């Protein structure tokens, strides 16, 4: 099979885990494919993915080969594949815009972003890089709350004529106007906000669905998360959290036949604990009533390494986007988006989303 050529904006922990995973599973004939939902998808394997362009704004990453940049501070995720061959692709200076929250300047450099002193790249320069590199799609890994920056890179993807995978909670694929623009250009888009392989949101959704199916009335619930990576540090700024809270809350509310009142559901980041690094701890509580209105409650603590938890899902999203390109399909890929993302254009129950995605992969469903 041909290579799947990708570009990435935001060479943080998630990008590090993705790139490590591509190398880790490259020799998958010698390795049990633990952690992959599909060893092969549409004829493509993880090792068929190739990074051909990368953008960031951190001085410790810009100008370095991607193979080095993914291990540079403030990245702090688990290194499960330390030997990454040089790729011959240097990280280019991106466009800063609202990508760095002001409060992060008050923290030690090892925890926060250090913007490079060189000038931002222009839209024309980024579009030219995407075109000349041969990139077929652009993956967005910008920080939560980077509303202007995400829209800027979505514009760049449109102008470059490539697909777009929006892994962050700025609403592009689930926005009708943006979705129409990608459809008009016959470019596939998957989004918004990546759903981890086994994270807080998917676990919360499954449990909420279980309550529904077993006739348990859910009265109240919360999901509180702590972590020590730049994502959690960034999210200390409450002004950047509106879309993140909406994305995570809607993902759970959508499986309920009757939505909870706002006062009875609280989902979102709770606090930043530096020593946790890329480990995320979720505290989940659900209160409800059983047969005879007898009360019950469930409490769960989930601990996961945050960034690898999204890597396998993104590898599948990349391959689904490539299938759409191969088939000449543009616009929102509704089925993969509903299975891979927290805030898709159409929310399907997880079982249905899974079936629809398998049908898309097999070619029996267009989108």
XYZ file of C-alpha atoms in Angstrom:
367
model
C 0.000 0.000 0.000
C 1.042 3.613 -0.478
C 2.079 5.722 2.490
C -0.507 7.891 4.235
C 1.149 11.300 4.391
C 0.096 13.433 7.342
C 0.881 16.892 8.674
C 0.522 17.768 12.364
C 0.020 21.071 14.134
C 0.940 20.937 17.813
C 3.830 18.576 18.591
C 2.789 17.923 22.176
C 2.200 14.783 24.211
C -0.560 13.429 21.960
C 1.548 13.856 18.832
C 4.454 12.202 20.649
C 2.349 9.157 21.527
C 0.967 8.927 17.992
C 4.409 9.050 16.360
C 5.871 6.606 18.865
C 2.943 4.286 18.115
C 3.459 4.434 14.362
C 7.034 3.211 14.873
C 6.106 0.772 17.649
C 3.553 -1.069 15.504
C 5.578 -0.870 12.278
C 6.880 -4.411 12.696
C 3.495 -5.681 13.826
C 4.096 -9.170 12.431
C 6.556 -9.588 15.276
C 4.313 -8.005 17.897
C 0.887 -8.746 19.320
C -1.251 -5.761 18.287
C -2.291 -4.811 21.834
C -3.986 -1.427 21.925
C -5.157 -1.353 18.299
C -8.827 -1.509 17.386
C -7.803 -2.553 13.859
C -4.468 -4.140 13.002
C -5.339 -3.475 9.365
C -7.949 -0.984 8.211
C -8.901 -0.792 4.561
C -5.576 -2.391 3.651
C -3.556 0.148 5.669
C -1.444 -0.640 8.742
C -0.091 1.846 11.312
C 3.371 1.650 9.763
C 1.961 3.019 6.500
C 1.504 6.436 8.152
C 4.265 8.943 7.470
C 4.683 12.430 8.968
C 5.696 14.833 6.189
C 5.104 18.236 7.825
C 4.865 19.559 11.384
C 4.154 22.905 13.052
C 4.658 24.186 16.591
C 5.507 27.458 18.345
C 7.789 26.221 21.160
C 11.451 27.246 20.939
C 12.541 23.769 22.075
C 10.796 22.107 19.131
C 10.898 24.534 16.203
C 13.784 23.685 13.869
C 14.286 20.179 15.246
C 13.604 16.936 13.436
C 10.190 15.620 14.446
C 11.862 12.517 15.901
C 13.627 14.770 18.450
C 10.893 17.345 18.968
C 8.382 14.786 20.277
C 10.632 14.218 23.325
C 11.386 17.905 24.019
C 9.919 19.727 27.048
C 7.271 20.365 28.131
C 6.253 16.928 26.763
C 6.060 14.497 29.649
C 4.191 11.456 28.378
C 5.425 7.899 28.751
C 8.204 6.983 26.321
C 7.308 3.491 25.142
C 9.292 3.646 21.889
C 12.496 5.642 22.496
C 14.251 4.760 19.241
C 12.557 6.905 16.588
C 14.608 7.158 13.362
C 15.280 10.640 12.022
C 12.453 11.586 9.683
C 14.122 14.358 7.729
C 11.154 16.571 8.619
C 11.866 19.661 10.698
C 9.224 21.297 12.860
C 8.316 24.632 11.305
C 7.261 27.726 13.186
C 3.476 27.856 13.215
C 1.026 30.666 13.905
C 0.680 31.559 17.603
C -2.609 33.485 17.695
C -4.456 32.353 20.883
C -2.508 29.119 21.248
C -0.889 30.035 24.585
C -2.912 31.187 27.588
C -1.411 34.202 29.397
C -1.457 32.510 32.817
C 0.997 29.854 31.609
C 3.784 32.468 31.540
C 3.833 32.321 35.350
C 5.064 28.710 35.481
C 8.512 27.130 35.214
C 9.621 26.475 31.635
C 9.694 22.709 32.190
C 5.907 22.779 32.658
C 4.811 25.347 30.114
C 5.221 26.581 26.546
C 8.189 28.760 25.549
C 7.200 30.633 22.373
C 10.013 30.840 19.819
C 11.342 34.304 19.039
C 11.230 33.861 15.285
C 8.311 35.344 13.332
C 5.122 33.357 12.953
C 4.610 31.619 9.633
C 2.034 33.217 7.385
C -0.962 31.397 6.010
C 0.679 31.371 2.593
C 3.839 29.762 3.985
C 1.918 27.077 5.854
C -0.279 26.284 2.864
C 2.800 26.049 0.651
C 4.462 23.678 3.155
C 1.365 21.475 3.207
C 1.278 21.348 -0.587
C 4.997 20.834 -1.194
C 5.278 18.128 1.475
C 2.583 16.054 -0.197
C 0.483 15.965 2.979
C -2.937 14.412 2.449
C -4.449 15.528 5.744
C -3.725 17.860 8.655
C -4.108 16.701 12.270
C -4.973 19.362 14.829
C -3.462 18.915 18.304
C -3.569 22.537 19.497
C -4.318 23.397 23.155
C -7.904 23.591 24.404
C -9.338 27.070 23.912
C -7.248 27.914 20.832
C -10.357 28.988 18.936
C -8.682 31.378 16.489
C -5.677 29.130 15.878
C -7.790 26.054 15.130
C -9.915 27.983 12.629
C -6.719 29.319 11.051
C -5.356 25.803 10.470
C -8.731 24.578 9.210
C -8.530 27.375 6.634
C -5.018 26.256 5.723
C -6.239 22.692 5.142
C -9.021 23.954 2.892
C -6.638 26.138 0.863
C -4.100 23.325 0.576
C -6.821 20.927 -0.587
C -6.273 18.282 2.106
C -8.349 16.461 4.732
C -8.637 17.614 8.342
C -8.795 15.644 11.600
C -9.793 17.861 14.507
C -8.707 16.180 17.725
C -9.509 19.194 19.915
C -12.769 20.741 21.200
C -13.090 23.679 18.852
C -16.168 22.931 16.799
C -15.298 22.590 13.115
C -16.713 19.278 11.860
C -19.794 19.768 14.049
C -20.290 23.318 12.761
C -22.638 23.369 9.773
C -20.885 26.230 7.981
C -17.430 24.658 8.257
C -18.762 21.225 7.330
C -20.308 22.662 4.173
C -17.018 24.220 3.106
C -15.181 20.885 3.333
C -18.016 19.149 1.479
C -17.959 21.730 -1.313
C -14.227 21.112 -1.791
C -14.742 17.330 -1.559
C -12.306 17.110 1.341
C -12.970 14.720 4.252
C -13.086 15.970 7.833
C -13.297 13.985 11.084
C -14.067 15.724 14.387
C -14.458 17.145 16.946
C -12.470 16.328 20.129
C -10.869 12.889 20.198
C -12.491 10.258 22.396
C -9.842 8.211 24.206
C -9.521 4.475 23.793
C -10.652 3.862 27.374
C -10.918 7.262 29.016
C -13.214 9.176 31.314
C -15.783 10.166 28.688
C -16.245 6.807 26.967
C -16.454 5.073 30.368
C -19.006 7.631 31.587
C -21.061 7.190 28.390
C -21.101 3.402 28.658
C -22.183 3.529 32.303
C -24.889 6.107 31.560
C -26.162 3.872 28.753
C -26.083 0.877 31.119
C -28.251 2.796 33.617
C -30.739 3.528 30.810
C -30.880 -0.046 29.552
C -31.244 -1.533 33.051
C -34.065 0.832 34.032
C -32.030 2.797 36.585
C -33.037 6.464 36.891
C -29.884 8.613 36.846
C -30.440 11.652 39.081
C -27.018 13.253 39.392
C -23.482 12.690 38.149
C -20.065 14.269 38.106
C -16.763 13.559 36.384
C -13.723 15.279 37.872
C -10.313 14.899 36.244
C -6.814 15.812 37.416
C -3.535 15.697 35.517
C -0.096 17.256 35.286
C 0.525 17.873 31.578
C 0.315 21.158 29.669
C -3.293 20.372 28.771
C -4.342 20.517 32.427
C -2.151 23.562 33.095
C -3.707 25.318 30.104
C -7.204 24.466 31.334
C -6.709 26.256 34.652
C -7.930 29.252 32.652
C -11.695 28.834 32.897
C -12.208 31.184 29.936
C -10.736 28.521 27.635
C -12.987 25.715 28.847
C -16.420 26.484 27.394
C -16.155 24.209 24.354
C -14.342 21.474 26.327
C -17.079 21.300 28.953
C -19.765 21.349 26.268
C -18.042 18.564 24.336
C -17.601 16.256 27.341
C -21.023 16.983 28.830
C -22.901 16.506 25.551
C -21.101 13.189 25.002
C -22.728 11.857 28.191
C -26.076 13.663 27.918
C -26.578 12.319 24.387
C -27.001 8.724 25.599
C -29.747 9.669 28.091
C -33.404 9.558 27.012
C -34.035 12.532 29.311
C -31.195 15.009 29.753
C -30.180 15.992 33.256
C -30.657 19.559 34.439
C -27.443 21.584 34.398
C -27.269 21.593 38.205
C -27.275 17.783 38.283
C -24.361 17.134 35.933
C -20.810 18.407 36.211
C -18.114 17.187 33.835
C -14.732 18.672 33.198
C -11.142 19.239 34.321
C -10.827 19.785 38.039
C -7.221 20.627 38.824
C -3.589 20.618 37.743
C -1.205 18.399 39.729
C 2.321 18.770 38.229
C 3.747 15.500 39.580
C 1.033 13.505 37.816
C 2.633 14.512 34.488
C 0.696 12.830 31.639
C -1.243 10.570 33.989
C -4.918 11.519 34.225
C -7.050 10.465 37.160
C -10.832 10.510 36.774
C -13.198 10.539 39.744
C -16.686 9.609 38.617
C -19.872 9.479 40.673
C -23.373 8.522 39.538
C -26.444 8.665 41.781
C -29.752 7.095 40.834
C -32.772 5.040 41.832
C -33.450 1.339 41.384
C -36.646 -0.719 41.609
C -39.076 0.803 44.139
C -37.257 4.162 44.007
C -34.535 2.653 46.189
C -31.423 4.883 45.948
C -28.025 3.689 44.752
C -24.724 5.276 43.827
C -21.612 4.292 41.917
C -18.112 5.692 42.416
C -15.230 4.924 40.087
C -11.585 5.972 39.953
C -9.850 5.597 36.604
C -6.130 6.218 36.112
C -4.730 6.329 32.558
C -1.726 7.737 30.731
C -3.599 10.456 28.884
C -1.831 10.777 25.532
C -1.257 7.111 24.561
C -4.938 6.644 25.393
C -5.831 8.616 22.265
C -3.104 7.279 19.954
C -4.835 4.135 18.700
C -8.068 6.017 18.054
C -6.247 8.653 15.995
C -4.445 5.954 13.995
C -7.884 4.640 12.980
C -9.147 8.160 12.243
C -6.160 8.736 9.944
C -6.834 5.526 8.040
C -10.554 6.304 7.710
C -9.716 9.761 6.374
C -7.380 8.116 3.854
C -10.132 5.728 2.737
C -12.385 8.727 2.098
C -9.644 10.359 0.018
C -9.140 7.132 -1.944
C -12.888 6.937 -2.605
C -13.307 10.619 -3.508
C -15.591 11.292 -0.538
C -15.685 14.785 0.952
C -17.390 16.481 3.878
C -17.931 15.209 7.401
C -17.332 11.493 7.855
C -20.311 11.072 10.168
C -19.774 7.439 11.142
C -16.058 7.588 12.078
C -16.635 10.961 13.771
C -19.407 9.523 15.924
C -17.199 6.622 17.032
C -13.881 8.439 17.435
C -14.948 11.875 18.684
C -16.741 13.351 21.712
C -18.579 16.083 19.796
C -19.451 14.768 16.316
C -21.985 16.383 14.016
C -24.348 13.476 14.761
C -24.234 11.611 18.090
C -25.017 7.908 17.702
C -25.082 5.407 20.582
C -21.679 3.745 20.822
C -22.853 0.366 19.506
C -24.467 1.977 16.486
C -21.463 4.255 15.928
C -19.208 1.189 15.954
C -21.402 -0.665 13.427
C -21.617 2.360 11.142
C -17.848 2.802 11.251
C -17.276 -0.843 10.351
C -19.698 -0.405 7.427
C -17.797 2.696 6.321
C -14.501 0.795 6.448
C -16.008 -2.073 4.435
C -17.320 0.405 1.856
C -21.010 -0.359 2.370
C -21.667 3.074 3.895
C -20.445 6.247 2.204
C -19.919 8.437 5.290
